[in-house]
Each structure stands twice: as C-alpha cells, then as structure tokens.
mmCIF file of N, CA and C in Angstrom:
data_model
loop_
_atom_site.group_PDB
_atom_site.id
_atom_site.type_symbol
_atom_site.label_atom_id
_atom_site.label_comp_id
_atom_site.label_asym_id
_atom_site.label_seq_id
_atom_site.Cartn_x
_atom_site.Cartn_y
_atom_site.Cartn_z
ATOM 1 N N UNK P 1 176.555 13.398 136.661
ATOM 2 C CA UNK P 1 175.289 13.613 135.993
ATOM 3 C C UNK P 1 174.919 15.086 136.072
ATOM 4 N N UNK P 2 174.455 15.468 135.147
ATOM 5 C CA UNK P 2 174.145 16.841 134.834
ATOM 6 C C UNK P 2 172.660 17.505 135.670
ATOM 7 N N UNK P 3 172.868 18.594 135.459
ATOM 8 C CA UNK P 3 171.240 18.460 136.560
ATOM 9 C C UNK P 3 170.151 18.617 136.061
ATOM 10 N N UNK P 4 170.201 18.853 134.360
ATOM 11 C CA UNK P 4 168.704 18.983 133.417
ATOM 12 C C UNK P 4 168.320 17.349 133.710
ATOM 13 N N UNK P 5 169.830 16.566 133.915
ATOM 14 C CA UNK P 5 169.686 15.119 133.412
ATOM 15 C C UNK P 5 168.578 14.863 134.968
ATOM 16 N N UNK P 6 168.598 15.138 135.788
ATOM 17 C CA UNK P 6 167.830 15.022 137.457
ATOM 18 C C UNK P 6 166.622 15.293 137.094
ATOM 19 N N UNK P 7 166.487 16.412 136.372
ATOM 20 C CA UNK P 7 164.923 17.120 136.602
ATOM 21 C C UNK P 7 164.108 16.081 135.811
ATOM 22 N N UNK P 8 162.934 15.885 136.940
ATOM 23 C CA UNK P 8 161.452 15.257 135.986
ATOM 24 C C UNK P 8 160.766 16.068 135.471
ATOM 25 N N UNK P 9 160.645 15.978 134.056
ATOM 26 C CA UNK P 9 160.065 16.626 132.915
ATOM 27 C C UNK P 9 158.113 16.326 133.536
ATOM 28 N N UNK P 10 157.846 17.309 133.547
ATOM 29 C CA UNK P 10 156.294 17.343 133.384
ATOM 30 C C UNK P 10 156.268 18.353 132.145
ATOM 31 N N UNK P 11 155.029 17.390 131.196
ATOM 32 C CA UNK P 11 155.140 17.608 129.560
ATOM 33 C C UNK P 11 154.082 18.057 129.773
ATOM 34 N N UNK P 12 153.126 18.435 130.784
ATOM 35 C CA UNK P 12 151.733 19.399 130.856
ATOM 36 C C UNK P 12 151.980 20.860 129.930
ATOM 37 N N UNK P 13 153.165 21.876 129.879
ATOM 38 C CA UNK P 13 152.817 22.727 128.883
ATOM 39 C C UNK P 13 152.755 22.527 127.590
ATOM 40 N N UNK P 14 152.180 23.125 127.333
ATOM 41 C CA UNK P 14 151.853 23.022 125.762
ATOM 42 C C UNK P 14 151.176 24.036 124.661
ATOM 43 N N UNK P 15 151.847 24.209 123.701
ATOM 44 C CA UNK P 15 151.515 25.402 122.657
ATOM 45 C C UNK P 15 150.031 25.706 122.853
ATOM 46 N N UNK P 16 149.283 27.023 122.616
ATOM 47 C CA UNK P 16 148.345 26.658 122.557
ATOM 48 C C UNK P 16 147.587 26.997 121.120
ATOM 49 N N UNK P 17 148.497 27.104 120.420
ATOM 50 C CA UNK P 17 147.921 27.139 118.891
ATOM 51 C C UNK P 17 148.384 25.509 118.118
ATOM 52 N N UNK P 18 149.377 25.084 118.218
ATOM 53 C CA UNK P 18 149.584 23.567 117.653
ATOM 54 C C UNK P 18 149.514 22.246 119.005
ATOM 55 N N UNK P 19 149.967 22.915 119.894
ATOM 56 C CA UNK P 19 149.768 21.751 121.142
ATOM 57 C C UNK P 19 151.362 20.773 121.185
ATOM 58 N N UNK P 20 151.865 21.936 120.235
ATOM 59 C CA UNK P 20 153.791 21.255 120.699
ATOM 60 C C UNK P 20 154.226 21.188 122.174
ATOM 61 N N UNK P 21 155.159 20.300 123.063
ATOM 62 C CA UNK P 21 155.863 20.709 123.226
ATOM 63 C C UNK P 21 157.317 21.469 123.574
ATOM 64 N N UNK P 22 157.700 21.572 122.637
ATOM 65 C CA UNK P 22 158.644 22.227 122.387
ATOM 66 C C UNK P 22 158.536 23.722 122.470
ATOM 67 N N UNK P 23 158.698 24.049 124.336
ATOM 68 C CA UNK P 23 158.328 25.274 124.319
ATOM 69 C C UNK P 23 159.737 25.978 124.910
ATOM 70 N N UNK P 24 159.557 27.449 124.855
ATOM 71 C CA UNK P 24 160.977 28.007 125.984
ATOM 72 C C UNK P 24 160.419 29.443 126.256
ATOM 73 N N UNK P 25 160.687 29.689 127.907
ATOM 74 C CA UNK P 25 160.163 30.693 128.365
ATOM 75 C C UNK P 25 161.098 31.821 127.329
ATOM 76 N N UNK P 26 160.055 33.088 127.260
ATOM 77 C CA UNK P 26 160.690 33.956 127.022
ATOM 78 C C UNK P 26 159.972 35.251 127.795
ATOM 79 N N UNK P 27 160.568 36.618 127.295
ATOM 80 C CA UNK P 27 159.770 37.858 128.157
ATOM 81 C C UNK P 27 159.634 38.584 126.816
ATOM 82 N N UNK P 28 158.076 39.235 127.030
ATOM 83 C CA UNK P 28 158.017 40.786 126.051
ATOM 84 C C UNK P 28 157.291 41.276 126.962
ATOM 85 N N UNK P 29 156.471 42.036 126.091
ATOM 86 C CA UNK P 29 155.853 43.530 126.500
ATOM 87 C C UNK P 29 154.981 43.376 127.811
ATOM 88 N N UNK P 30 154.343 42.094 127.991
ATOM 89 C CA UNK P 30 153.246 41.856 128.595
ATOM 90 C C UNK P 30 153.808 41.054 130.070
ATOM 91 N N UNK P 31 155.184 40.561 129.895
ATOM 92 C CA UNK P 31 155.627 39.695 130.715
ATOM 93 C C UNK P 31 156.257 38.356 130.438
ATOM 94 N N UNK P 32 156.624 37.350 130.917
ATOM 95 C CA UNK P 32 157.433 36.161 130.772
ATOM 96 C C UNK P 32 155.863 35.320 129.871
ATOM 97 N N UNK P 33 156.520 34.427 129.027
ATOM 98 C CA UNK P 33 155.469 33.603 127.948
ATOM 99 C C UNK P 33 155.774 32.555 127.233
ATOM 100 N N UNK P 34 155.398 31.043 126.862
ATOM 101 C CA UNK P 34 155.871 30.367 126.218
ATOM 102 C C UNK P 34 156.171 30.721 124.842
ATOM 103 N N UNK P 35 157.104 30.367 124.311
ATOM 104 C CA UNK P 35 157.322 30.695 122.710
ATOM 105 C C UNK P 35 157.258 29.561 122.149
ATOM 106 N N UNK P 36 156.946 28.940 121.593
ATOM 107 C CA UNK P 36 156.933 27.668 120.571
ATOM 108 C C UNK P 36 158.073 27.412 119.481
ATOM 109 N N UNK P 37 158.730 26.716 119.460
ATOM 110 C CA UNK P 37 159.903 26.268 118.144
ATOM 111 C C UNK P 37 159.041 25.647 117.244
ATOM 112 N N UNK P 38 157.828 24.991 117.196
ATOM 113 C CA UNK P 38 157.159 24.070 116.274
ATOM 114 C C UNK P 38 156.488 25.187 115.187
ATOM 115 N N UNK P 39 155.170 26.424 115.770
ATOM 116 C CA UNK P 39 154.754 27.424 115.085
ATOM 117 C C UNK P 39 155.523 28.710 115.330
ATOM 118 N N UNK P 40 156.410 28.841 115.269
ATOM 119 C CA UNK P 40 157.184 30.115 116.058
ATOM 120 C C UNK P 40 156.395 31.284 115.204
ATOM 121 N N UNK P 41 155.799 31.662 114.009
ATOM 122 C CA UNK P 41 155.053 32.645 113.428
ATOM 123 C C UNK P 41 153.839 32.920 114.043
ATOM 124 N N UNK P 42 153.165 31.770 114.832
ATOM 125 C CA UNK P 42 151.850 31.629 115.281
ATOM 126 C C UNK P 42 151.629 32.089 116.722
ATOM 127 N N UNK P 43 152.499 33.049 117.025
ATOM 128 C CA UNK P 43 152.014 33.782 118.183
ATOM 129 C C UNK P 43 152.951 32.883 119.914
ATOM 130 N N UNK P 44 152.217 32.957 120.901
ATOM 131 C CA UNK P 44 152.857 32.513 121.882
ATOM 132 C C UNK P 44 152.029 31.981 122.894
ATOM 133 N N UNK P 45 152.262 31.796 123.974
ATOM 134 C CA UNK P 45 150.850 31.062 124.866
ATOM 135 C C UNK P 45 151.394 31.403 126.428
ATOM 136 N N UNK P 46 150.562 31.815 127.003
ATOM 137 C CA UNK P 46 150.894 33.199 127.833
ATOM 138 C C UNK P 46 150.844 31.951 129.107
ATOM 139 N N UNK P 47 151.896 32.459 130.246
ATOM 140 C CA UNK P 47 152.206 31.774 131.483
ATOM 141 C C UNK P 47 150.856 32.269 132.596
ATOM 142 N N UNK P 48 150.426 30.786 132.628
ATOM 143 C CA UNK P 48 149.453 31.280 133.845
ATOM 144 C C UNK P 48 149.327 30.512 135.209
ATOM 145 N N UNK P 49 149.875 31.385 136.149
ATOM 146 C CA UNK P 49 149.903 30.472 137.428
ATOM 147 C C UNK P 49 149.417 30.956 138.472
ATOM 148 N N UNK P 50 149.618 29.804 139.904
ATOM 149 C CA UNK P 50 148.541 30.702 141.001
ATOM 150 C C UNK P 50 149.155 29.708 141.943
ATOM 151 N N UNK P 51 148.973 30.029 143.281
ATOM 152 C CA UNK P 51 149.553 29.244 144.859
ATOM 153 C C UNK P 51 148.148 28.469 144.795
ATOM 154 N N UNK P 52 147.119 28.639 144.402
ATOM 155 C CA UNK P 52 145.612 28.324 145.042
ATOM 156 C C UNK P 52 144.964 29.294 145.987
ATOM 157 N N UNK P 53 145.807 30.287 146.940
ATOM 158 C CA UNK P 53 145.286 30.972 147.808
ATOM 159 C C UNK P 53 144.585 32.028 147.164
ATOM 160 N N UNK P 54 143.017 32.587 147.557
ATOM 161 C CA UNK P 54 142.487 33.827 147.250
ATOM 162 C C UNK P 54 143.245 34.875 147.507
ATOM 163 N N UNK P 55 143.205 35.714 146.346
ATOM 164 C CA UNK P 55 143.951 37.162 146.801
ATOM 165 C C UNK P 55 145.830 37.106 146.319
ATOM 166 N N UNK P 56 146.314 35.974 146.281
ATOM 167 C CA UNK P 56 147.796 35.689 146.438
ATOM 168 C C UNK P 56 148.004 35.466 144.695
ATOM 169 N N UNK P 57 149.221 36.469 144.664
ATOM 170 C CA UNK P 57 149.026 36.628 142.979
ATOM 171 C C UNK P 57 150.834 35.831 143.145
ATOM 172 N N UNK P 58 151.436 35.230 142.347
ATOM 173 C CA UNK P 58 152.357 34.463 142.036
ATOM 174 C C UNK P 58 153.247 35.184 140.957
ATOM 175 N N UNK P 59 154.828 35.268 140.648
ATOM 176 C CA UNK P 59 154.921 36.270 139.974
ATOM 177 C C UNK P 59 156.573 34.667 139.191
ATOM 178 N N UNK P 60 156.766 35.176 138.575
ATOM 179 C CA UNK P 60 157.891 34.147 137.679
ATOM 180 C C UNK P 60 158.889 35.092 138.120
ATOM 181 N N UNK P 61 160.096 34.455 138.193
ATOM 182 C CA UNK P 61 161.721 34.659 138.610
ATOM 183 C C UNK P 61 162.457 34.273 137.866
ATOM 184 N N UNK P 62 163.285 34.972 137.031
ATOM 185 C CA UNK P 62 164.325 34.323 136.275
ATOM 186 C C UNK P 62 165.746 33.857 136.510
ATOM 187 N N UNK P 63 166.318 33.308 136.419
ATOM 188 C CA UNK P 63 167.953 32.997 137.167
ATOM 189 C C UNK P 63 168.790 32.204 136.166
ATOM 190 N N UNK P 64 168.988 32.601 135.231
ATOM 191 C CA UNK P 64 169.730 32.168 134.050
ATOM 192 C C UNK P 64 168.937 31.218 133.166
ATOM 193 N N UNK P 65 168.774 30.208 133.013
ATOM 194 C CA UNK P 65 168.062 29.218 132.091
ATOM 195 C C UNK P 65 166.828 28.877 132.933
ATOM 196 N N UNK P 66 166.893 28.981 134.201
ATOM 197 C CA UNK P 66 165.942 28.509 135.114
ATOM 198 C C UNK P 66 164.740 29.883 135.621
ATOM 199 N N UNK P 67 163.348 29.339 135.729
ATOM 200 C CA UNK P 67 162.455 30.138 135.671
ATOM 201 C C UNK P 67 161.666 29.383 136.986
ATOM 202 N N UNK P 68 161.242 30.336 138.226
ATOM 203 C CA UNK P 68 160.829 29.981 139.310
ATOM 204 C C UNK P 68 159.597 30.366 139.613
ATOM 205 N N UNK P 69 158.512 29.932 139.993
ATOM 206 C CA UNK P 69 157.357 30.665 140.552
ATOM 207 C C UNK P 69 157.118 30.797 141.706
ATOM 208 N N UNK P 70 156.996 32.677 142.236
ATOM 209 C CA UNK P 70 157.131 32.753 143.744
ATOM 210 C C UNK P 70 155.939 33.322 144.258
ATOM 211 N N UNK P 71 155.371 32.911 145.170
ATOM 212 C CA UNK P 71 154.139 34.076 146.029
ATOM 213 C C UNK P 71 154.686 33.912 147.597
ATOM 214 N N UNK P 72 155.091 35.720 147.418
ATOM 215 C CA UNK P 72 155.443 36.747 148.228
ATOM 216 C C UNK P 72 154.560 36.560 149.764
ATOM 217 N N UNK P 73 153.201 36.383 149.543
ATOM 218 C CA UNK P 73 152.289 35.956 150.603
ATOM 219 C C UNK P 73 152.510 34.400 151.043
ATOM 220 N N UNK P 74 153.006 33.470 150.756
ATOM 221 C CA UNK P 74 153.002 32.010 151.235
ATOM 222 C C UNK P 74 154.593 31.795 151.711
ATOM 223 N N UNK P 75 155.212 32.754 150.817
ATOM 224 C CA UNK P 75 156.434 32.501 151.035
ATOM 225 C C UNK P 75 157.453 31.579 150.256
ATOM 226 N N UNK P 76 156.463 30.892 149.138
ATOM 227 C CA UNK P 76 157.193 30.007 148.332
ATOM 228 C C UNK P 76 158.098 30.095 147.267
ATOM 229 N N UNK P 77 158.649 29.678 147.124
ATOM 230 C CA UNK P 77 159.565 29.691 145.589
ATOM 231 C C UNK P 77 159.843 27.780 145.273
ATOM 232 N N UNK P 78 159.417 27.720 144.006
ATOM 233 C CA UNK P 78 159.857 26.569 143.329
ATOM 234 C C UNK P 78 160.068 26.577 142.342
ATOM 235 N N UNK P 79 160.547 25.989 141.642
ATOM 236 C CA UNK P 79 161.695 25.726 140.065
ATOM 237 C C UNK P 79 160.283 25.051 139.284
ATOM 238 N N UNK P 80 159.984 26.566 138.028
ATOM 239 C CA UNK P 80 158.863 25.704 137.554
ATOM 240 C C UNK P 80 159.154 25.094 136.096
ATOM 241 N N UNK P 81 160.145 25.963 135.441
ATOM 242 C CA UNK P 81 160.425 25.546 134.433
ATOM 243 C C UNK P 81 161.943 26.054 133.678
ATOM 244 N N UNK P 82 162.760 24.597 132.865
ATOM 245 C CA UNK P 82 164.406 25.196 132.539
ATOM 246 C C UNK P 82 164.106 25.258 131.068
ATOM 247 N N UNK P 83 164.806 26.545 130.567
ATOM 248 C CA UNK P 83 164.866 26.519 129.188
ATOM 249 C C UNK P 83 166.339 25.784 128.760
ATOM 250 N N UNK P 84 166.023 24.725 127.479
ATOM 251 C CA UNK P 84 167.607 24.160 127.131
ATOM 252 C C UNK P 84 168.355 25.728 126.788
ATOM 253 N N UNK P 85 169.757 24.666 127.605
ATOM 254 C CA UNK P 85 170.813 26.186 127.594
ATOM 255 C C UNK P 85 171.008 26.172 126.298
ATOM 256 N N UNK P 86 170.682 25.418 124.834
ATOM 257 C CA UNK P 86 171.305 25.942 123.699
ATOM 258 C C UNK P 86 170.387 26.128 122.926
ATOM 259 N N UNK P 87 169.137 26.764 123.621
ATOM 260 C CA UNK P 87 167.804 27.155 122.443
ATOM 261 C C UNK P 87 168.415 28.195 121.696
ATOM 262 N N UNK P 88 167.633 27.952 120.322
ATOM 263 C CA UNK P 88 167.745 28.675 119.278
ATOM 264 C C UNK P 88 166.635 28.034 118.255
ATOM 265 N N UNK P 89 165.943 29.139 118.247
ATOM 266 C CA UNK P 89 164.407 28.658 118.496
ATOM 267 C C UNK P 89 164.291 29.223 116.424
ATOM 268 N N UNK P 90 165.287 29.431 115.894
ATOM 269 C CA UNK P 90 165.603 29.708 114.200
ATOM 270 C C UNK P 90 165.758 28.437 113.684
ATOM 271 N N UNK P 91 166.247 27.232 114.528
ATOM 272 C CA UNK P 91 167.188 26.456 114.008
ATOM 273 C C UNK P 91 166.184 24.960 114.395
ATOM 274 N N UNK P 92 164.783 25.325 115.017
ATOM 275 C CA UNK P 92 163.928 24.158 115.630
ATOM 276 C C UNK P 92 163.961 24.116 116.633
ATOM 277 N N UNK P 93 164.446 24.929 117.342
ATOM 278 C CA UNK P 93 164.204 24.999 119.208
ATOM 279 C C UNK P 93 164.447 23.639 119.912
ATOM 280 N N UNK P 94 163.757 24.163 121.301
ATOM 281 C CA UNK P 94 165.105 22.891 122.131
ATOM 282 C C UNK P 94 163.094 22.522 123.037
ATOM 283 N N UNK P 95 163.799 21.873 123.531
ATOM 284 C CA UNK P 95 162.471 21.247 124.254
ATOM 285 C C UNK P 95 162.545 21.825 126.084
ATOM 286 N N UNK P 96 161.895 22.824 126.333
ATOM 287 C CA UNK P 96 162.200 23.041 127.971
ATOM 288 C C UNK P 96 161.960 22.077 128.927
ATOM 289 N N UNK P 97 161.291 22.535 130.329
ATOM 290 C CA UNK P 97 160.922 21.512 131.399
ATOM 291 C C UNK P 97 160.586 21.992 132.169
ATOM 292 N N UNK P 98 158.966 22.187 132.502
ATOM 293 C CA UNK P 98 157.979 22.049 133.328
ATOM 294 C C UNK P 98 158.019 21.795 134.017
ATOM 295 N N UNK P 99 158.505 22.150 135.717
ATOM 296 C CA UNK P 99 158.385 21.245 137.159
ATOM 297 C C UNK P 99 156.899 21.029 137.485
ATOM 298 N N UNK P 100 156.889 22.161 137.664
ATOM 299 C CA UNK P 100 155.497 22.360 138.476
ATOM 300 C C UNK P 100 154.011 23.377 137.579
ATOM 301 N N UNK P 101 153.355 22.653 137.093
ATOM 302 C CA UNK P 101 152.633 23.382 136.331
ATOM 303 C C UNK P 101 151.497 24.067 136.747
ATOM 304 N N UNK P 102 150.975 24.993 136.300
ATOM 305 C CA UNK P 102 149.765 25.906 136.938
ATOM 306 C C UNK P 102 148.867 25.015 137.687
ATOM 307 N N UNK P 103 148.439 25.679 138.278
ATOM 308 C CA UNK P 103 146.968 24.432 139.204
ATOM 309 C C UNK P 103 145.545 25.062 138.371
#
C-alpha cells in the first residue's frame, strides 16, 4: 500500500474564492499558498497557521510533495499537507491532503 493511500484526508482546506477542494500547495512572492485547479484565474488562498502558543510563529517546510508545519519554539514538526505527485493544475489539477489544519 502506498502511503498517500495511509494518509487521512482532512477536507477542511478550501478555496477561498469558489470553496473547491481541489487545492495544491504552491510558493510565490509572499510565501507557500493554496492554488486552486477549480478557479485557477481567480487568485489563491493564502496558508494560515499557528501552534496556539502566544508569540510562537509556525513556518511551512517543504520535502518533495510533502509540506510540514514547524514551530522552532515548541519544537514541533508535523505533516500538514501532500500535494498529488502528478499535479498539473492546466489539465484540472489533482486533489491534495490536509493533515493537520490551522487551529
């Protein structure tokens, strides 16, 4: 068994101009961000996360298809979200996977 096939999908992200989702991390100017395959013209919907602790800022990790959220102060790292390895987001995009979603 494959290991996308393991992961439990939490479907909490979601576009925030159509509410697809069919999302896949990507990076520009500003930092790592959902991109949408459903409105891909309609902009993007920006990654927002946090440990809960005051003061403790959380930063995204990339490691090939897999995207991690870490704070440096708690010490954590967890697997928050996999982009499908064969997005191609021209052709209708792939559907990612959400571990652990913002609090």
């Amino acid at each position: 068994m494959e290991a996308a096939e393991q992961i439990k999908v939490d479907s909490s992200a979601k576009c925030r101009s159509c509410g697809s989702g069919k999302l896949s991390v990507q990076y520009g100017k500003y930092g790592y961000y959902f991109k949408c395959a459903d409105c891909n013209a309609n902009g993007n919907t920006p990654i927002k996360i946090s440990c809960g602790q005051d003061g403790h800022k959380e930063r995204i990790r990339k490691d090939g298809v897999k995207f991690f959220r870490e704070c440096e102060q708690c010490k954590t790292s967890s697997l928050y979200f996999v982009n499908p390895a064969w997005l191609n987001l021209t052709n209708g995009g792939g559907l990612g996977f959400c571990l652990n979603p913002p609090s």
